[in-house]
CSV table of C-alpha atoms in Angstrom, one decimal:
chain,number,residue,atom,x,y,z
A,1,MET,CA,21.0,-4.2,-27.4
A,2,ALA,CA,18.6,-6.8,-25.6
A,3,LYS,CA,16.3,-5.5,-23.0
A,4,GLN,CA,17.4,-6.2,-19.4
A,5,GLN,CA,15.1,-8.5,-17.6
A,6,LEU,CA,13.9,-8.9,-14.0
A,7,LYS,CA,14.5,-12.4,-12.5
A,8,LYS,CA,11.9,-14.8,-11.5
A,9,THR,CA,13.0,-15.3,-8.0
A,10,MET,CA,9.7,-15.0,-6.0
A,11,SER,CA,7.7,-18.0,-4.9
A,12,LYS,CA,4.0,-18.1,-4.3
A,13,SER,CA,4.6,-17.9,-0.6
A,14,ASP,CA,6.8,-15.0,-1.1
A,15,VAL,CA,4.0,-13.2,-2.9
A,16,ILE,CA,1.3,-13.9,-0.2
A,17,PHE,CA,3.5,-12.5,2.5
A,18,LEU,CA,4.4,-9.5,0.3
A,19,ALA,CA,0.8,-8.6,-0.2
A,20,VAL,CA,-0.5,-9.4,3.4
A,21,GLY,CA,2.4,-7.5,4.9
A,22,ALA,CA,1.8,-4.6,2.6
A,23,MET,CA,-1.8,-4.4,3.6
A,24,LEU,CA,-1.6,-4.9,7.3
A,25,GLY,CA,1.2,-2.4,8.2
A,26,TRP,CA,0.7,-0.4,11.4
A,27,GLY,CA,-2.9,0.7,11.3
A,28,TRP,CA,-4.2,-2.4,13.3
A,29,VAL,CA,-2.0,-1.3,16.3
A,30,VAL,CA,-2.8,2.4,16.4
A,31,LEU,CA,-6.5,2.7,15.0
A,32,SER,CA,-8.3,-0.2,16.7
A,33,GLY,CA,-9.5,1.9,19.5
A,34,ASP,CA,-10.9,4.5,17.1
A,35,TRP,CA,-12.8,1.7,15.1
A,36,ILE,CA,-14.5,0.3,18.3
A,37,LEU,CA,-15.3,3.8,19.8
A,38,GLY,CA,-16.7,5.1,16.6
A,39,ALA,CA,-18.9,2.1,15.5
A,40,GLY,CA,-19.0,-0.4,18.5
A,41,PHE,CA,-17.9,-4.0,18.4
A,42,LEU,CA,-20.5,-5.2,15.9
A,43,GLY,CA,-20.6,-2.1,13.9
A,44,SER,CA,-16.8,-2.4,13.4
A,45,ILE,CA,-17.2,-6.0,12.2
A,46,ILE,CA,-20.0,-5.0,9.7
A,47,ALA,CA,-17.8,-2.2,8.4
A,48,PHE,CA,-14.8,-4.4,7.7
A,49,VAL,CA,-17.0,-7.0,6.1
A,50,ILE,CA,-18.5,-4.5,3.8
A,51,GLY,CA,-15.4,-2.8,3.2
A,52,GLY,CA,-13.6,-6.2,2.5
A,53,LEU,CA,-16.2,-7.0,0.0
A,54,LEU,CA,-15.9,-3.8,-1.9
A,55,ILE,CA,-12.0,-4.4,-1.9
A,56,CYS,CA,-12.6,-7.9,-3.3
A,57,LEU,CA,-14.5,-6.1,-6.2
A,58,ILE,CA,-11.4,-4.2,-7.2
A,59,GLY,CA,-9.1,-7.2,-6.4
A,60,LEU,CA,-11.2,-9.3,-8.8
A,61,THR,CA,-10.6,-6.9,-11.6
A,62,TYR,CA,-6.8,-6.8,-10.8
A,63,ALA,CA,-6.8,-10.6,-10.6
A,64,GLU,CA,-8.3,-11.2,-14.0
A,65,LEU,CA,-6.1,-8.6,-15.7
A,66,SER,CA,-2.9,-9.9,-13.9
A,67,SER,CA,-3.5,-13.3,-15.4
A,68,SER,CA,-4.1,-12.0,-18.8
A,69,MET,CA,-1.1,-9.6,-18.8
A,70,PRO,CA,1.5,-10.8,-16.1
A,71,GLU,CA,3.9,-8.1,-16.8
A,72,THR,CA,5.7,-5.8,-14.4
A,73,GLY,CA,3.7,-2.5,-14.1
A,74,GLY,CA,0.3,-3.7,-13.0
A,75,GLY,CA,-2.2,-1.0,-13.6
A,76,LEU,CA,0.1,0.9,-16.0
A,77,VAL,CA,0.0,-2.2,-18.3
A,78,PHE,CA,-3.8,-2.8,-18.0
A,79,VAL,CA,-4.7,0.8,-18.6
A,80,ASN,CA,-2.2,1.3,-21.4
A,81,ARG,CA,-3.6,-1.5,-23.2
A,82,ALA,CA,-7.1,-0.5,-22.8
A,83,PHE,CA,-7.0,3.3,-23.3
A,84,GLY,CA,-3.5,4.0,-24.6
A,85,ARG,CA,-0.3,5.6,-23.6
A,86,LYS,CA,-1.6,8.8,-21.8
A,87,MET,CA,-4.1,7.1,-19.8
A,88,GLY,CA,-1.6,4.5,-18.8
A,89,PHE,CA,0.8,7.1,-17.6
A,90,ALA,CA,-2.0,8.6,-15.6
A,91,ALA,CA,-2.8,5.4,-13.9
A,92,ALA,CA,0.7,4.6,-13.1
A,93,TRP,CA,1.8,8.1,-11.8
A,94,ALA,CA,-1.5,8.1,-9.6
A,95,VAL,CA,-0.7,4.8,-8.0
A,96,LEU,CA,3.0,5.7,-7.6
A,97,ALA,CA,1.9,8.8,-5.6
A,98,GLY,CA,0.3,6.5,-3.0
A,99,TYR,CA,3.2,4.2,-2.8
A,100,VAL,CA,5.8,7.1,-2.5
A,101,THR,CA,3.8,8.5,0.4
A,102,VAL,CA,3.8,5.3,2.2
A,103,ILE,CA,7.4,4.7,1.8
A,104,THR,CA,8.2,8.3,3.2
A,105,PHE,CA,5.7,8.0,6.0
A,106,GLU,CA,7.1,4.6,7.3
A,107,ALA,CA,10.3,6.3,7.8
A,108,VAL,CA,8.7,8.5,10.3
A,109,ALA,CA,6.6,5.9,11.7
A,110,LEU,CA,9.5,3.8,12.8
A,111,PRO,CA,11.2,6.2,15.2
A,112,THR,CA,7.8,7.0,16.7
A,113,VAL,CA,7.2,3.5,17.6
A,114,ILE,CA,10.6,2.9,18.8
A,115,ASP,CA,10.1,5.7,21.3
A,116,TYR,CA,7.2,3.6,22.7
A,117,ILE,CA,9.4,0.5,23.2
A,118,VAL,CA,12.6,2.2,24.5
A,119,PRO,CA,11.8,5.9,25.3
A,120,VAL,CA,14.7,7.9,23.9
A,121,ASN,CA,15.9,11.3,25.3
A,122,HIS,CA,16.4,12.8,21.9
A,123,VAL,CA,19.3,15.3,21.5
A,124,GLY,CA,20.6,17.4,18.7
A,125,TYR,CA,17.7,20.0,18.0
A,126,LEU,CA,17.4,20.8,14.3
A,127,TRP,CA,14.3,22.9,13.8
A,128,THR,CA,10.6,22.9,14.4
A,129,LEU,CA,8.1,22.3,11.5
A,130,ASN,CA,4.4,22.7,12.0
A,131,ASP,CA,5.1,23.0,15.9
A,132,TRP,CA,6.9,19.7,16.0
A,133,PRO,CA,10.5,19.7,17.0
A,134,VAL,CA,12.9,17.7,14.9
A,135,TYR,CA,15.9,16.1,16.6
A,136,THR,CA,19.1,14.6,15.0
A,137,THR,CA,18.6,11.3,16.9
A,138,TRP,CA,15.0,10.9,15.9
A,139,VAL,CA,15.9,11.4,12.3
A,140,LEU,CA,18.8,8.9,12.5
A,141,ILE,CA,16.4,6.1,13.6
A,142,GLY,CA,14.1,6.7,10.6
A,143,SER,CA,17.0,7.3,8.0
A,144,GLY,CA,18.9,4.2,9.4
A,145,GLY,CA,15.9,2.1,8.6
A,146,ALA,CA,15.5,3.5,5.2
A,147,LEU,CA,19.3,2.8,4.5
A,148,ILE,CA,18.9,-0.8,5.6
A,149,LEU,CA,15.7,-1.5,3.4
A,150,THR,CA,17.2,0.1,0.5
A,151,LEU,CA,20.3,-2.1,0.7
A,152,LEU,CA,18.3,-5.0,1.1
A,153,ASN,CA,16.2,-4.5,-1.9
A,154,TYR,CA,19.2,-3.4,-3.9
A,155,VAL,CA,20.8,-6.9,-3.6
A,156,GLY,CA,17.9,-8.8,-5.0
A,157,ALA,CA,14.1,-9.5,-4.7
A,158,LYS,CA,14.5,-12.8,-3.1
A,159,PRO,CA,16.5,-11.6,0.0
A,160,ALA,CA,13.9,-8.7,0.3
A,161,ALA,CA,11.2,-11.4,0.0
A,162,ILE,CA,12.6,-13.7,2.7
A,163,PHE,CA,12.9,-10.6,5.0
A,164,GLN,CA,9.2,-9.8,4.3
A,165,SER,CA,8.0,-13.3,5.0
A,166,VAL,CA,9.9,-13.4,8.5
A,167,PHE,CA,8.5,-10.1,9.5
A,168,THR,CA,4.9,-10.8,8.4
A,169,ILE,CA,4.9,-14.1,10.2
A,170,LEU,CA,6.0,-12.2,13.3
A,171,MET,CA,3.4,-9.7,13.0
A,172,ILE,CA,0.7,-12.3,12.4
A,173,ALA,CA,1.9,-14.4,15.3
A,174,THR,CA,1.5,-11.3,17.5
A,175,GLY,CA,-2.1,-10.9,16.3
A,176,ILE,CA,-2.8,-14.4,17.1
A,177,LEU,CA,-1.4,-14.1,20.6
A,178,LEU,CA,-3.9,-11.2,21.1
A,179,LEU,CA,-6.6,-13.6,19.9
A,180,PHE,CA,-5.5,-16.4,22.3
A,181,GLY,CA,-5.6,-14.0,25.2
A,182,ALA,CA,-9.0,-12.7,24.2
A,183,SER,CA,-10.4,-16.2,23.9
A,184,PHE,CA,-9.4,-17.2,27.4
A,185,ASN,CA,-9.1,-13.9,29.4
A,186,GLY,CA,-11.4,-11.6,27.6
A,187,SER,CA,-14.9,-10.5,28.7
A,188,THR,CA,-17.9,-10.7,26.5
A,189,ALA,CA,-19.3,-7.8,28.7
A,190,ASN,CA,-16.8,-5.6,27.0
A,191,LEU,CA,-18.3,-6.3,23.6
A,192,GLN,CA,-21.0,-3.9,24.5
A,193,PRO,CA,-22.2,-1.7,23.1
A,194,LEU,CA,-22.5,-3.7,19.9
A,195,PHE,CA,-23.0,-0.3,18.0
A,196,SER,CA,-22.0,3.1,18.6
A,197,ASP,CA,-23.7,6.0,16.8
A,198,GLY,CA,-25.6,3.6,14.6
A,199,ALA,CA,-25.1,3.8,10.8
A,200,ALA,CA,-23.0,6.9,11.0
A,201,GLY,CA,-20.5,5.1,13.2
A,202,VAL,CA,-20.3,2.3,10.7
A,203,ILE,CA,-19.6,4.7,8.0
A,204,THR,CA,-16.7,6.3,10.1
A,205,VAL,CA,-14.9,3.0,10.1
A,206,LEU,CA,-15.9,2.2,6.5
A,207,VAL,CA,-14.2,5.3,5.2
A,208,MET,CA,-10.9,3.9,6.7
A,209,VAL,CA,-11.1,0.4,5.3
A,210,PRO,CA,-10.1,0.7,1.6
A,211,PHE,CA,-7.0,2.6,2.7
A,212,LEU,CA,-6.2,-0.1,5.2
A,213,PHE,CA,-6.1,-2.6,2.4
A,214,VAL,CA,-3.8,-0.5,0.0
A,215,GLY,CA,-1.0,-3.1,-0.9
A,216,PHE,CA,-2.8,-6.0,-2.6
A,217,ASP,CA,-2.0,-4.3,-5.9
A,218,VAL,CA,1.8,-4.9,-5.3
A,219,VAL,CA,1.2,-8.3,-6.6
A,220,PRO,CA,0.7,-7.4,-10.3
A,221,GLN,CA,3.6,-4.9,-10.0
A,222,VAL,CA,6.0,-7.8,-9.6
A,223,ALA,CA,4.2,-10.3,-12.0
A,224,GLU,CA,7.2,-11.0,-14.0
A,225,GLU,CA,9.4,-11.9,-11.0
A,226,ILE,CA,6.9,-14.6,-9.7
A,227,ASN,CA,7.8,-18.3,-10.4
A,228,ALA,CA,4.2,-19.4,-10.8
A,229,PRO,CA,1.5,-19.6,-13.5
A,230,ALA,CA,-0.5,-16.6,-14.2
A,231,LYS,CA,-3.7,-18.1,-12.9
A,232,THR,CA,-2.0,-19.0,-9.6
A,233,ILE,CA,-0.8,-15.5,-9.3
A,234,SER,CA,-4.4,-14.1,-9.5
A,235,ARG,CA,-5.6,-16.6,-6.9
A,236,ILE,CA,-2.7,-15.4,-4.7
A,237,LEU,CA,-3.9,-11.9,-5.0
A,238,MET,CA,-7.4,-12.8,-3.8
A,239,ILE,CA,-6.3,-15.1,-1.0
A,240,SER,CA,-4.1,-12.3,0.3
A,241,ILE,CA,-7.1,-9.9,0.5
A,242,VAL,CA,-9.2,-12.4,2.3
A,243,CYS,CA,-6.4,-13.1,4.8
A,244,ALA,CA,-6.1,-9.4,5.6
A,245,VAL,CA,-9.8,-9.1,6.1
A,246,ILE,CA,-9.8,-12.0,8.6
A,247,PHE,CA,-6.8,-10.5,10.5
A,248,TYR,CA,-8.6,-7.1,10.9
A,249,LEU,CA,-11.7,-8.9,12.1
A,250,LEU,CA,-9.7,-10.7,14.7
A,251,ILE,CA,-7.9,-7.6,16.0
A,252,VAL,CA,-11.4,-5.9,16.4
A,253,TYR,CA,-12.7,-8.9,18.4
A,254,GLY,CA,-9.5,-9.1,20.5
A,255,VAL,CA,-9.5,-5.5,21.5
A,256,SER,CA,-13.2,-5.3,22.1
A,257,ALA,CA,-13.1,-8.3,24.4
A,258,ALA,CA,-10.0,-7.0,26.3
A,259,LEU,CA,-11.0,-3.3,27.1
A,260,SER,CA,-14.1,-1.6,28.2
A,261,LYS,CA,-15.5,1.5,26.5
A,262,GLU,CA,-14.0,3.5,29.4
A,263,GLN,CA,-10.6,1.9,29.0
A,264,LEU,CA,-10.6,2.5,25.2
A,265,GLU,CA,-11.4,6.2,25.8
A,266,THR,CA,-8.2,6.6,27.8
A,267,SER,CA,-6.0,4.4,25.8
A,268,SER,CA,-3.4,6.1,23.3
A,269,LEU,CA,-2.4,2.8,21.9
A,270,ALA,CA,-5.5,0.4,22.3
A,271,THR,CA,-4.2,-2.9,20.7
A,272,ALA,CA,-1.0,-2.7,22.9
A,273,ASP,CA,-3.0,-1.8,26.1
A,274,ALA,CA,-5.4,-4.6,25.2
A,275,MET,CA,-2.5,-7.2,25.0
A,276,ALA,CA,-1.1,-6.0,28.4
A,277,SER,CA,-4.5,-6.3,29.9
A,278,LEU,CA,-5.3,-9.8,28.8
A,279,PHE,CA,-1.9,-11.2,30.0
A,280,GLY,CA,-1.7,-9.0,33.1
A,281,SER,CA,1.9,-7.4,32.2
A,282,GLN,CA,3.0,-4.5,30.2
A,283,VAL,CA,5.8,-6.7,28.8
A,284,PHE,CA,3.0,-8.2,26.4
A,285,GLY,CA,2.1,-4.7,25.4
A,286,THR,CA,5.5,-4.2,24.4
A,287,ILE,CA,5.6,-7.5,22.4
A,288,LEU,CA,2.6,-6.3,20.5
A,289,VAL,CA,4.2,-3.0,19.6
A,290,ILE,CA,7.2,-5.1,18.4
A,291,GLY,CA,4.8,-6.9,16.2
A,292,GLY,CA,3.7,-3.4,15.0
A,293,VAL,CA,7.2,-2.6,14.1
A,294,ALA,CA,7.3,-5.6,11.9
A,295,GLY,CA,4.2,-4.2,10.4
A,296,ILE,CA,5.8,-1.1,9.6
A,297,ILE,CA,8.7,-2.8,8.0
A,298,THR,CA,6.6,-5.2,5.9
A,299,SER,CA,4.6,-2.4,4.5
A,300,TRP,CA,7.6,-0.2,3.9
A,301,ASN,CA,9.5,-3.1,2.2
A,302,ALA,CA,6.5,-4.0,0.0
A,303,PHE,CA,6.0,-0.6,-1.3
A,304,ILE,CA,9.7,-0.2,-2.0
A,305,ILE,CA,9.3,-3.2,-4.2
A,306,GLY,CA,6.2,-2.2,-5.8
A,307,ALA,CA,7.0,1.5,-6.5
A,308,SER,CA,10.5,0.6,-8.0
A,309,ARG,CA,8.7,-1.8,-10.5
A,310,ILE,CA,6.3,0.8,-11.4
A,311,MET,CA,9.1,3.3,-12.2
A,312,TYR,CA,10.9,0.4,-14.1
A,313,ALA,CA,7.8,-0.2,-16.1
A,314,MET,CA,7.3,3.5,-16.9
A,315,ALA,CA,10.9,4.1,-17.9
A,316,ASP,CA,10.7,1.0,-20.0
A,317,ARG,CA,7.9,2.6,-22.0
A,318,LYS,CA,9.6,5.8,-22.3
A,319,MET,CA,7.3,7.7,-20.0
A,320,ILE,CA,9.9,8.8,-17.4
A,321,PRO,CA,13.7,9.0,-18.0
A,322,SER,CA,15.3,5.6,-18.9
A,323,TRP,CA,17.6,6.0,-16.0
A,324,PHE,CA,15.0,4.4,-13.8
A,325,MET,CA,14.9,1.1,-15.9
A,326,TYR,CA,18.6,0.2,-15.2
A,327,ILE,CA,18.6,-3.4,-14.0
A,328,HIS,CA,21.6,-4.5,-12.0
A,329,PRO,CA,23.5,-7.3,-14.0
A,330,LYS,CA,24.4,-9.3,-10.9
A,331,TYR,CA,21.2,-8.8,-8.6
A,332,GLY,CA,18.5,-8.4,-11.2
A,333,THR,CA,16.8,-5.6,-9.5
A,334,PRO,CA,15.9,-2.0,-10.7
A,335,THR,CA,18.5,-0.5,-8.6
A,336,ASN,CA,18.3,3.1,-9.8
A,337,ALA,CA,14.7,3.3,-8.9
A,338,ILE,CA,15.3,1.5,-5.7
A,339,LEU,CA,18.2,4.1,-4.9
A,340,PHE,CA,15.8,6.9,-5.8
A,341,LEU,CA,13.0,5.7,-3.4
A,342,GLY,CA,15.5,5.1,-0.8
A,343,ALA,CA,16.7,8.5,-1.0
A,344,LEU,CA,13.4,9.9,-0.4
A,345,ALA,CA,12.7,7.7,2.6
A,346,PHE,CA,16.2,8.7,4.0
A,347,LEU,CA,15.4,12.4,4.0
A,348,ALA,CA,11.7,12.1,4.9
A,349,PRO,CA,12.4,12.2,8.7
A,350,LEU,CA,13.9,15.7,8.4
A,351,LEU,CA,10.3,17.0,7.7
A,352,GLY,CA,8.9,15.8,11.0
A,353,ARG,CA,5.9,13.8,11.6
A,354,PRO,CA,3.0,16.3,11.0
A,355,ALA,CA,4.1,17.3,7.7
A,356,LEU,CA,4.2,13.8,6.3
A,357,VAL,CA,0.5,13.2,7.3
A,358,TRP,CA,-0.3,15.6,4.7
A,359,ILE,CA,1.8,13.9,2.1
A,360,VAL,CA,0.0,10.5,2.9
A,361,ASN,CA,-3.5,12.1,2.6
A,362,ALA,CA,-2.7,13.6,-0.8
A,363,GLY,CA,-1.2,10.2,-1.9
A,364,GLY,CA,-4.3,8.5,-1.0
A,365,VAL,CA,-6.2,10.2,-3.8
A,366,GLY,CA,-3.8,8.7,-6.2
A,367,MET,CA,-4.6,5.1,-5.1
A,368,VAL,CA,-8.2,5.7,-5.5
A,369,VAL,CA,-7.8,7.3,-9.1
A,370,GLY,CA,-5.6,4.2,-10.0
A,371,TYR,CA,-8.4,1.9,-8.9
A,372,ILE,CA,-11.0,3.7,-11.1
A,373,LEU,CA,-8.7,3.6,-14.1
A,374,VAL,CA,-8.0,-0.2,-13.7
A,375,ALA,CA,-11.8,-1.1,-13.2
A,376,LEU,CA,-12.6,1.1,-16.3
A,377,ALA,CA,-9.9,-0.8,-18.3
A,378,PHE,CA,-11.2,-4.1,-17.0
A,379,LEU,CA,-14.6,-3.3,-18.5
A,380,ARG,CA,-13.3,-1.8,-21.7
A,381,LEU,CA,-11.1,-4.9,-22.4
A,382,ARG,CA,-13.9,-7.4,-21.9
A,383,LYS,CA,-15.7,-5.5,-24.8
A,384,THR,CA,-12.8,-4.6,-27.1
A,385,GLU,CA,-10.9,-7.9,-26.7
A,386,PRO,CA,-13.4,-10.6,-25.8
A,387,ASP,CA,-11.0,-13.3,-27.0
A,388,LEU,CA,-8.0,-12.2,-24.9
A,389,GLU,CA,-6.7,-15.2,-23.0
A,390,ARG,CA,-7.8,-15.0,-19.5
A,391,PRO,CA,-6.6,-17.9,-17.3
A,392,TYR,CA,-8.4,-16.4,-14.3
A,393,LYS,CA,-11.9,-15.4,-15.8
A,394,ILE,CA,-14.3,-14.1,-13.4
A,395,LYS,CA,-18.1,-14.4,-13.7
A,396,TYR,CA,-20.6,-11.6,-13.7
A,397,TRP,CA,-17.9,-9.3,-14.8
A,398,ARG,CA,-20.2,-6.4,-15.6
A,399,THR,CA,-21.5,-6.5,-12.0
A,400,ILE,CA,-18.1,-6.7,-10.6
A,401,GLY,CA,-16.6,-4.1,-12.8
A,402,PHE,CA,-19.2,-1.5,-12.5
A,403,GLY,CA,-19.3,-2.1,-8.7
A,404,ALA,CA,-15.6,-1.5,-8.5
A,405,VAL,CA,-15.9,1.8,-10.5
A,406,ILE,CA,-18.9,3.1,-8.3
A,407,MET,CA,-17.2,2.1,-5.1
A,408,SER,CA,-14.1,3.9,-6.1
A,409,LEU,CA,-15.9,7.0,-7.3
A,410,VAL,CA,-17.8,6.9,-3.7
A,411,PHE,CA,-14.5,6.9,-2.0
A,412,LEU,CA,-13.0,9.6,-4.1
A,413,THR,CA,-15.7,11.9,-2.9
A,414,PHE,CA,-14.6,11.5,0.6
A,415,TYR,CA,-11.7,13.8,-0.1
A,416,LEU,CA,-13.9,16.6,-1.2
A,417,PRO,CA,-14.4,19.6,1.0
A,418,GLY,CA,-16.9,18.8,3.8
A,419,MET,CA,-16.2,15.1,3.6
A,420,PRO,CA,-14.7,12.8,6.3
A,421,ALA,CA,-11.4,12.6,4.7
A,422,ALA,CA,-11.3,15.9,3.0
A,423,LEU,CA,-7.9,17.2,1.9
A,424,VAL,CA,-6.6,20.1,4.1
A,425,TRP,CA,-6.4,23.4,2.1
A,426,PRO,CA,-3.8,24.6,1.1
A,427,TYR,CA,-1.2,22.1,2.1
A,428,GLU,CA,-2.6,18.7,0.8
A,429,TRP,CA,-4.1,20.2,-2.3
A,430,ILE,CA,-0.8,22.0,-3.2
A,431,MET,CA,1.0,18.6,-2.9
A,432,LEU,CA,-1.7,16.8,-5.0
A,433,ILE,CA,-1.5,19.6,-7.8
A,434,GLY,CA,2.4,19.7,-7.4
A,435,TRP,CA,2.7,15.9,-8.0
A,436,THR,CA,0.4,16.2,-11.0
A,437,VAL,CA,2.4,19.1,-12.5
A,438,ILE,CA,5.7,17.1,-11.9
A,439,GLY,CA,4.3,14.1,-13.7
A,440,LEU,CA,3.0,16.0,-16.6
A,441,GLY,CA,6.4,17.7,-17.0
A,442,LEU,CA,8.4,14.5,-16.9
A,443,TYR,CA,6.1,13.0,-19.4
A,444,ALA,CA,6.4,16.0,-21.8
A,445,VAL,CA,10.2,16.2,-21.5
A,446,THR,CA,10.6,12.4,-22.0
A,447,ASN,CA,8.3,12.2,-25.0
A,448,ARG,CA,10.1,15.1,-26.7
A,449,LYS,CA,13.3,12.9,-26.8
A,450,LEU,CA,11.6,10.1,-28.7
A,451,ALA,CA,12.9,10.7,-32.1
A,452,SER,CA,14.4,7.5,-33.4
A,453,PRO,CA,12.3,4.9,-35.4
A,454,SER,CA,13.1,2.2,-33.0
A,455,GLN,CA,11.6,4.2,-30.1
A,456,GLU,CA,8.6,5.0,-32.1
A,457,ARG,CA,8.0,1.4,-33.1
A,458,SER,CA,8.5,0.4,-29.3
A,459,ILE,CA,5.6,2.6,-28.2
A,460,ALA,CA,3.5,1.5,-31.2
A,461,ASN,CA,4.1,-2.1,-30.2
A,462,ASP,CA,3.2,-1.4,-26.5
A,463,LYS,CA,-0.1,-0.1,-27.5
A,464,GLN,CA,-0.8,-3.3,-29.5
A,465,ALA,CA,0.7,-5.7,-27.1
């Protein structure tokens, strides 16, 4: 029986909007005030420049490997080739943790933001989790969004990509409107103080930066579906990272020029309040929040696409049940994986907002672990396979590779007790350990079923591919 194939339906522009939309998300709306108060205007700019350069190191390793192995699965494919099947599974399962947490959290972010635009008197009390009451109407908004995005991805990658492009343009246009207002109506006096709390302030923002850029690695996940040469795909990945860095820098400037320190300290949604202040109307603040809603949707959509492709690739390599690799004969999408992810997002609002913060924090560890393993795979393949065709071959590979490893290790330490992003005991540690145990169990059960010669040859060929 011939292997089912994903369809090449994505254009170069589709992929740029996919990656940029994934990276920007909703953070630029809710966190800008924290950045500027924590580090000052210039301190925040420096933090984003440094953080952007560090992300570029990781992005370059992904870019070269993607051009060499343009296959669905991204990090799974790279690490599997460099270190074998078990390490490949570890890389894929770690990154999948990060993707799943974003998917579930966006289902909670949507009703939260809708409440800002159109305040809803929620009814249908269900229960209270972690001192937060959960209402039926609140759940329905998040679950409804999950249903729509699941159906959109079910019927094909191209419709989902078009949807992604439209909403990413809407989000970027909102950010440009903020910059326009700051250029004409902002005050340079508001840029003071340039620094807040010196180097410590810069570090508080720098800690957030890598996680604001999670999403560029969605590009390798859909490599088989991109209708473009492998070298071009790698360039798109790097262009996406640079575009996201520039966008964040412009947001820092726009909010800093619009609001004084005193106004920032009293603002609960600084970017929206900055827009309202610059144009002298709360209507413009609402417009910006609508752009933020677009950010939620683009991030949510991108991670459904990326996570479903990871699951497809893992199932294809007999690492998780083969049910996840089913490709719809008409739509050409991994529909079972999409339905599974959609079900998680549909149910997520039932947990309430606070509980999902724990899930997101625990999932962040997975993303950093995935970055480390990909960077190590990049270094190993340069040594073990120097003649591997690399359409996008980077210079100074040792410096870039070791820089990516060191940077990822440093950020991994931030999750340890006593550090800025330390995981909460016991909730987040239990989630992290639980996800690991589930993965090991799935891997063990699936591998015990590999008895036929054809399956064994498939795995052997996969190691040598």
